[in-house]
Amino acid sequence: MLFFSFFKTLIDHEVTVELKNDIQLRGTLKSVDQYLNIKLDDISVVEELKYPHLSSVKNVFIRGSVVRYVHLPAGSVDTQLLEDATRRGEFFAPNVILRELGGRGGGWCIS
């Protein structure tokens, strides 16, 4: 339940969701449930030229099982909280990784 609680704190923040079919959607996180299904509003496609059919879509519901990564803004991640949780073994999935993104935008990625 750690990630469910964590994502609930990010409601109304802008996130980028990368799907398993390589589509990346950027939008405002509006809701998340215990299955990590995600609802985004005011979305834009990161590679709009590659996926022009998605340019008219503004709101999406994404099933949690099709999410590859969730890219988060750097300022919205409480790294101390996540580090403490990993020490206590509160992660429900052993293959979940939190990594810092380099580059201009910075940020974090949960995979």
Backbone as JSON Lines, residues from 0, in Angstrom:
{"i":0,"aa":"M","n":[0.81,-1.2,0.0],"ca":[0.0,0.0,0.0],"c":[0.85,1.27,0.0]}
{"i":1,"aa":"L","n":[2.16,1.1,0.07],"ca":[3.04,2.26,0.11],"c":[2.87,3.12,-1.14]}
{"i":2,"aa":"F","n":[2.87,2.49,-2.31],"ca":[2.77,3.28,-3.54],"c":[1.39,3.9,-3.69]}
{"i":3,"aa":"F","n":[0.35,3.22,-3.27],"ca":[-0.98,3.8,-3.31],"c":[-1.01,5.07,-2.47]}
{"i":4,"aa":"S","n":[-0.49,5.01,-1.26],"ca":[-0.44,6.19,-0.39],"c":[0.44,7.28,-1.0]}
{"i":5,"aa":"F","n":[1.55,6.87,-1.57],"ca":[2.48,7.83,-2.17],"c":[1.82,8.56,-3.34]}
{"i":6,"aa":"F","n":[1.17,7.82,-4.23],"ca":[0.53,8.45,-5.38],"c":[-0.66,9.32,-4.97]}
{"i":7,"aa":"K","n":[-1.34,8.99,-3.88],"ca":[-2.43,9.84,-3.4],"c":[-1.92,11.23,-3.04]}
{"i":8,"aa":"T","n":[-0.67,11.33,-2.58],"ca":[-0.11,12.64,-2.23],"c":[0.22,13.46,-3.48]}
{"i":9,"aa":"L","n":[0.27,12.81,-4.64],"ca":[0.62,13.5,-5.89],"c":[-0.59,13.95,-6.7]}
{"i":10,"aa":"I","n":[-1.78,13.79,-6.15],"ca":[-2.99,14.22,-6.86],"c":[-2.91,15.73,-7.11]}
{"i":11,"aa":"D","n":[-3.28,16.12,-8.31],"ca":[-3.22,17.5,-8.82],"c":[-1.81,17.95,-9.17]}
{"i":12,"aa":"H","n":[-0.85,17.03,-9.23],"ca":[0.49,17.33,-9.73],"c":[0.61,16.78,-11.15]}
{"i":13,"aa":"E","n":[1.49,17.37,-11.93],"ca":[1.72,16.88,-13.29],"c":[2.71,15.71,-13.25]}
{"i":14,"aa":"V","n":[2.35,14.61,-13.91],"ca":[3.2,13.43,-14.0],"c":[3.23,12.97,-15.45]}
{"i":15,"aa":"T","n":[4.23,12.16,-15.77],"ca":[4.3,11.52,-17.08],"c":[4.22,10.03,-16.86]}
{"i":16,"aa":"V","n":[3.28,9.38,-17.54],"ca":[3.08,7.94,-17.42],"c":[3.55,7.3,-18.71]}
{"i":17,"aa":"E","n":[4.5,6.37,-18.59],"ca":[4.98,5.61,-19.75],"c":[4.31,4.25,-19.73]}
{"i":18,"aa":"L","n":[3.64,3.92,-20.82],"ca":[2.92,2.66,-20.92],"c":[3.82,1.57,-21.48]}
{"i":19,"aa":"K","n":[3.4,0.33,-21.32],"ca":[4.2,-0.8,-21.81],"c":[4.28,-0.84,-23.33]}
{"i":20,"aa":"N","n":[3.39,-0.12,-24.03],"ca":[3.46,-0.06,-25.49],"c":[4.25,1.17,-25.96]}
{"i":21,"aa":"D","n":[5.06,1.76,-25.06],"ca":[5.99,2.87,-25.33],"c":[5.33,4.23,-25.5]}
{"i":22,"aa":"I","n":[4.04,4.36,-25.3],"ca":[3.39,5.67,-25.35],"c":[3.63,6.37,-24.01]}
{"i":23,"aa":"Q","n":[3.99,7.65,-24.08],"ca":[4.17,8.45,-22.87],"c":[3.13,9.56,-22.86]}
{"i":24,"aa":"L","n":[2.37,9.62,-21.77],"ca":[1.32,10.61,-21.6],"c":[1.65,11.5,-20.42]}
{"i":25,"aa":"R","n":[1.57,12.81,-20.63],"ca":[1.83,13.78,-19.56],"c":[0.51,14.45,-19.22]}
{"i":26,"aa":"G","n":[0.2,14.51,-17.93],"ca":[-1.04,15.15,-17.52],"c":[-1.12,15.34,-16.03]}
{"i":27,"aa":"T","n":[-2.24,15.87,-15.58],"ca":[-2.46,16.12,-14.16],"c":[-3.1,14.89,-13.54]}
{"i":28,"aa":"L","n":[-2.46,14.35,-12.51],"ca":[-2.97,13.18,-11.81],"c":[-4.23,13.56,-11.05]}
{"i":29,"aa":"K","n":[-5.34,12.91,-11.39],"ca":[-6.62,13.23,-10.74],"c":[-7.04,12.17,-9.75]}
{"i":30,"aa":"S","n":[-6.7,10.91,-10.0],"ca":[-7.05,9.88,-9.03],"c":[-6.19,8.65,-9.26]}
{"i":31,"aa":"V","n":[-6.08,7.86,-8.22],"ca":[-5.37,6.58,-8.26],"c":[-6.09,5.66,-7.28]}
{"i":32,"aa":"D","n":[-6.18,4.38,-7.61],"ca":[-6.84,3.44,-6.7],"c":[-5.85,2.39,-6.22]}
{"i":33,"aa":"Q","n":[-6.34,1.45,-5.42],"ca":[-5.46,0.45,-4.81],"c":[-4.81,-0.47,-5.82]}
{"i":34,"aa":"Y","n":[-5.33,-0.53,-7.05],"ca":[-4.72,-1.33,-8.11],"c":[-3.75,-0.5,-8.93]}
{"i":35,"aa":"L","n":[-3.52,0.73,-8.52],"ca":[-2.66,1.7,-9.19],"c":[-3.18,2.06,-10.58]}
{"i":36,"aa":"N","n":[-4.51,1.94,-10.77],"ca":[-5.14,2.52,-11.95],"c":[-5.06,4.03,-11.81]}
{"i":37,"aa":"I","n":[-4.81,4.73,-12.9],"ca":[-4.53,6.15,-12.86],"c":[-5.49,6.91,-13.76]}
{"i":38,"aa":"K","n":[-5.99,8.03,-13.27],"ca":[-6.79,8.93,-14.11],"c":[-6.01,10.22,-14.28]}
{"i":39,"aa":"L","n":[-5.78,10.62,-15.56],"ca":[-5.08,11.86,-15.89],"c":[-6.02,12.8,-16.62]}
{"i":40,"aa":"D","n":[-5.93,14.08,-16.3],"ca":[-6.68,15.12,-17.01],"c":[-5.71,16.03,-17.75]}
{"i":41,"aa":"D","n":[-6.21,16.72,-18.75],"ca":[-5.42,17.67,-19.54],"c":[-4.14,17.03,-20.07]}
{"i":42,"aa":"I","n":[-4.28,15.89,-20.72],"ca":[-3.09,15.14,-21.14],"c":[-2.52,15.68,-22.45]}
{"i":43,"aa":"S","n":[-1.26,15.39,-22.62],"ca":[-0.59,15.61,-23.9],"c":[0.31,14.41,-24.13]}
{"i":44,"aa":"V","n":[0.5,14.07,-25.38],"ca":[1.36,12.95,-25.74],"c":[2.77,13.48,-25.91]}
{"i":45,"aa":"V","n":[3.75,12.82,-25.3],"ca":[5.13,13.29,-25.37],"c":[5.63,13.28,-26.81]}
{"i":46,"aa":"E","n":[5.35,12.21,-27.56],"ca":[5.75,12.13,-28.97],"c":[4.5,12.28,-29.84]}
{"i":47,"aa":"E","n":[4.01,13.49,-29.95],"ca":[2.74,13.73,-30.63],"c":[2.78,13.38,-32.12]}
{"i":48,"aa":"L","n":[3.92,13.56,-32.77],"ca":[4.02,13.22,-34.19],"c":[3.93,11.72,-34.43]}
{"i":49,"aa":"K","n":[4.38,10.95,-33.46],"ca":[4.35,9.49,-33.59],"c":[2.95,8.92,-33.31]}
{"i":50,"aa":"Y","n":[2.17,9.63,-32.48],"ca":[0.83,9.17,-32.11],"c":[-0.2,10.28,-32.33]}
{"i":51,"aa":"P","n":[-0.42,10.71,-33.58],"ca":[-1.33,11.84,-33.83],"c":[-2.78,11.54,-33.46]}
{"i":52,"aa":"H","n":[-3.16,10.27,-33.45],"ca":[-4.54,9.91,-33.13],"c":[-4.89,10.2,-31.67]}
{"i":53,"aa":"L","n":[-3.89,10.45,-30.83],"ca":[-4.15,10.76,-29.43],"c":[-4.19,12.26,-29.14]}
{"i":54,"aa":"S","n":[-3.98,13.08,-30.17],"ca":[-3.9,14.52,-29.94],"c":[-5.23,15.13,-29.49]}
{"i":55,"aa":"S","n":[-6.34,14.51,-29.81],"ca":[-7.64,15.06,-29.42],"c":[-8.12,14.55,-28.06]}
{"i":56,"aa":"V","n":[-7.4,13.61,-27.48],"ca":[-7.79,13.05,-26.18],"c":[-7.32,13.98,-25.07]}
{"i":57,"aa":"K","n":[-8.19,14.29,-24.13],"ca":[-7.83,15.2,-23.03],"c":[-7.83,14.53,-21.66]}
{"i":58,"aa":"N","n":[-8.59,13.45,-21.5],"ca":[-8.68,12.75,-20.21],"c":[-8.53,11.26,-20.47]}
{"i":59,"aa":"V","n":[-7.79,10.57,-19.6],"ca":[-7.62,9.13,-19.78],"c":[-7.72,8.41,-18.44]}
{"i":60,"aa":"F","n":[-8.15,7.16,-18.52],"ca":[-8.09,6.24,-17.4],"c":[-7.12,5.15,-17.83]}
{"i":61,"aa":"I","n":[-6.08,4.93,-17.04],"ca":[-5.03,3.97,-17.4],"c":[-5.05,2.82,-16.41]}
{"i":62,"aa":"R","n":[-5.22,1.62,-16.92],"ca":[-5.19,0.44,-16.07],"c":[-3.77,0.26,-15.52]}
{"i":63,"aa":"G","n":[-3.65,-0.02,-14.25],"ca":[-2.36,-0.12,-13.59],"c":[-1.44,-1.16,-14.19]}
{"i":64,"aa":"S","n":[-1.99,-2.24,-14.74],"ca":[-1.15,-3.31,-15.28],"c":[-0.47,-2.95,-16.59]}
{"i":65,"aa":"V","n":[-0.85,-1.84,-17.23],"ca":[-0.2,-1.45,-18.49],"c":[0.83,-0.35,-18.29]}
{"i":66,"aa":"V","n":[1.06,0.06,-17.04],"ca":[2.01,1.13,-16.75],"c":[3.41,0.54,-16.61]}
{"i":67,"aa":"R","n":[4.36,1.11,-17.35],"ca":[5.76,0.72,-17.21],"c":[6.46,1.6,-16.18]}
{"i":68,"aa":"Y","n":[6.39,2.92,-16.37],"ca":[7.02,3.88,-15.46],"c":[6.08,5.03,-15.19]}
{"i":69,"aa":"V","n":[6.28,5.67,-14.05],"ca":[5.64,6.95,-13.75],"c":[6.77,7.92,-13.45]}
{"i":70,"aa":"H","n":[6.9,8.95,-14.28],"ca":[7.94,9.97,-14.1],"c":[7.34,11.09,-13.26]}
{"i":71,"aa":"L","n":[8.06,11.47,-12.21],"ca":[7.57,12.46,-11.26],"c":[8.44,13.7,-11.26]}
{"i":72,"aa":"P","n":[7.87,14.87,-10.97],"ca":[8.69,16.07,-10.84],"c":[9.6,15.95,-9.61]}
{"i":73,"aa":"A","n":[10.8,16.5,-9.7],"ca":[11.8,16.34,-8.64],"c":[11.3,16.87,-7.31]}
{"i":74,"aa":"G","n":[10.61,17.98,-7.29],"ca":[10.19,18.59,-6.03],"c":[9.06,17.87,-5.32]}
{"i":75,"aa":"S","n":[8.41,16.93,-5.97],"ca":[7.24,16.29,-5.37],"c":[7.57,14.97,-4.66]}
{"i":76,"aa":"V","n":[8.82,14.56,-4.65],"ca":[9.2,13.28,-4.07],"c":[9.87,13.51,-2.72]}
{"i":77,"aa":"D","n":[9.31,12.92,-1.67],"ca":[9.93,12.95,-0.35],"c":[10.85,11.74,-0.26]}
{"i":78,"aa":"T","n":[12.09,11.93,-0.66],"ca":[13.03,10.81,-0.73],"c":[13.31,10.21,0.64]}
{"i":79,"aa":"Q","n":[13.3,11.02,1.67],"ca":[13.56,10.5,3.01],"c":[12.47,9.51,3.42]}
{"i":80,"aa":"L","n":[11.22,9.83,3.13],"ca":[10.11,8.93,3.44],"c":[10.26,7.6,2.71]}
{"i":81,"aa":"L","n":[10.61,7.64,1.43],"ca":[10.76,6.41,0.65],"c":[11.97,5.6,1.11]}
{"i":82,"aa":"E","n":[13.06,6.28,1.45],"ca":[14.24,5.56,1.95],"c":[13.93,4.87,3.27]}
{"i":83,"aa":"D","n":[13.22,5.54,4.17],"ca":[12.83,4.93,5.44],"c":[11.92,3.73,5.22]}
{"i":84,"aa":"A","n":[11.0,3.86,4.27],"ca":[10.08,2.75,3.99],"c":[10.82,1.54,3.43]}
{"i":85,"aa":"T","n":[11.84,1.76,2.62],"ca":[12.58,0.62,2.08],"c":[13.4,-0.06,3.17]}
{"i":86,"aa":"R","n":[13.91,0.73,4.1],"ca":[14.66,0.12,5.22],"c":[13.75,-0.75,6.08]}
{"i":87,"aa":"R","n":[12.5,-0.32,6.24],"ca":[11.55,-1.07,7.06],"c":[10.92,-2.23,6.27]}
{"i":88,"aa":"G","n":[11.19,-2.3,4.97],"ca":[10.66,-3.39,4.15],"c":[9.18,-3.24,3.84]}
{"i":89,"aa":"E","n":[8.69,-2.02,3.68],"ca":[7.27,-1.8,3.43],"c":[6.89,-1.94,1.97]}
{"i":90,"aa":"F","n":[7.84,-2.17,1.09],"ca":[7.49,-2.32,-0.32],"c":[6.76,-3.63,-0.51]}
{"i":91,"aa":"F","n":[5.68,-3.59,-1.28],"ca":[4.9,-4.79,-1.52],"c":[5.39,-5.56,-2.72]}
{"i":92,"aa":"A","n":[6.22,-4.97,-3.54],"ca":[6.74,-5.64,-4.73],"c":[8.26,-5.56,-4.72]}
{"i":93,"aa":"P","n":[8.95,-6.69,-4.72],"ca":[10.42,-6.65,-4.63],"c":[11.09,-6.11,-5.89]}
{"i":94,"aa":"N","n":[10.37,-6.02,-6.99],"ca":[10.99,-5.57,-8.24],"c":[10.74,-4.09,-8.52]}
{"i":95,"aa":"V","n":[10.23,-3.33,-7.56],"ca":[9.97,-1.91,-7.75],"c":[11.24,-1.12,-7.47]}
{"i":96,"aa":"I","n":[11.55,-0.18,-8.35],"ca":[12.78,0.59,-8.25],"c":[12.44,2.07,-8.3]}
{"i":97,"aa":"L","n":[13.05,2.85,-7.42],"ca":[12.96,4.3,-7.47],"c":[14.31,4.81,-7.92]}
{"i":98,"aa":"R","n":[14.33,5.54,-9.04],"ca":[15.61,6.05,-9.52],"c":[15.49,7.51,-9.89]}
{"i":99,"aa":"E","n":[16.6,8.21,-9.67],"ca":[16.65,9.64,-9.98],"c":[16.99,9.8,-11.45]}
{"i":100,"aa":"L","n":[16.26,10.69,-12.12],"ca":[16.49,10.94,-13.53],"c":[17.49,12.07,-13.68]}
{"i":101,"aa":"G","n":[18.41,11.93,-14.6],"ca":[19.36,13.0,-14.89],"c":[18.79,13.94,-15.93]}
{"i":102,"aa":"G","n":[19.62,14.8,-16.43],"ca":[19.2,15.69,-17.5],"c":[18.67,17.01,-16.99]}
{"i":103,"aa":"R","n":[18.14,17.8,-17.9],"ca":[17.68,19.15,-17.56],"c":[16.51,19.12,-16.58]}
{"i":104,"aa":"G","n":[15.54,18.26,-16.85],"ca":[14.33,18.27,-16.04],"c":[14.48,17.63,-14.68]}
{"i":105,"aa":"G","n":[15.43,16.72,-14.55],"ca":[15.58,16.01,-13.29],"c":[14.35,15.18,-13.01]}
{"i":106,"aa":"G","n":[14.07,14.93,-11.76],"ca":[12.89,14.2,-11.36],"c":[13.2,12.79,-10.94]}
{"i":107,"aa":"W","n":[12.14,12.04,-10.72],"ca":[12.25,10.67,-10.24],"c":[11.39,9.77,-11.09]}
{"i":108,"aa":"C","n":[11.71,8.5,-11.09],"ca":[10.96,7.52,-11.87],"c":[10.74,6.3,-11.0]}
{"i":109,"aa":"I","n":[9.51,5.84,-10.92],"ca":[9.18,4.62,-10.21],"c":[8.91,3.56,-11.25]}
{"i":110,"aa":"S","n":[9.61,2.45,-11.15],"ca":[9.39,1.37,-12.12],"c":[9.26,0.05,-11.41]}
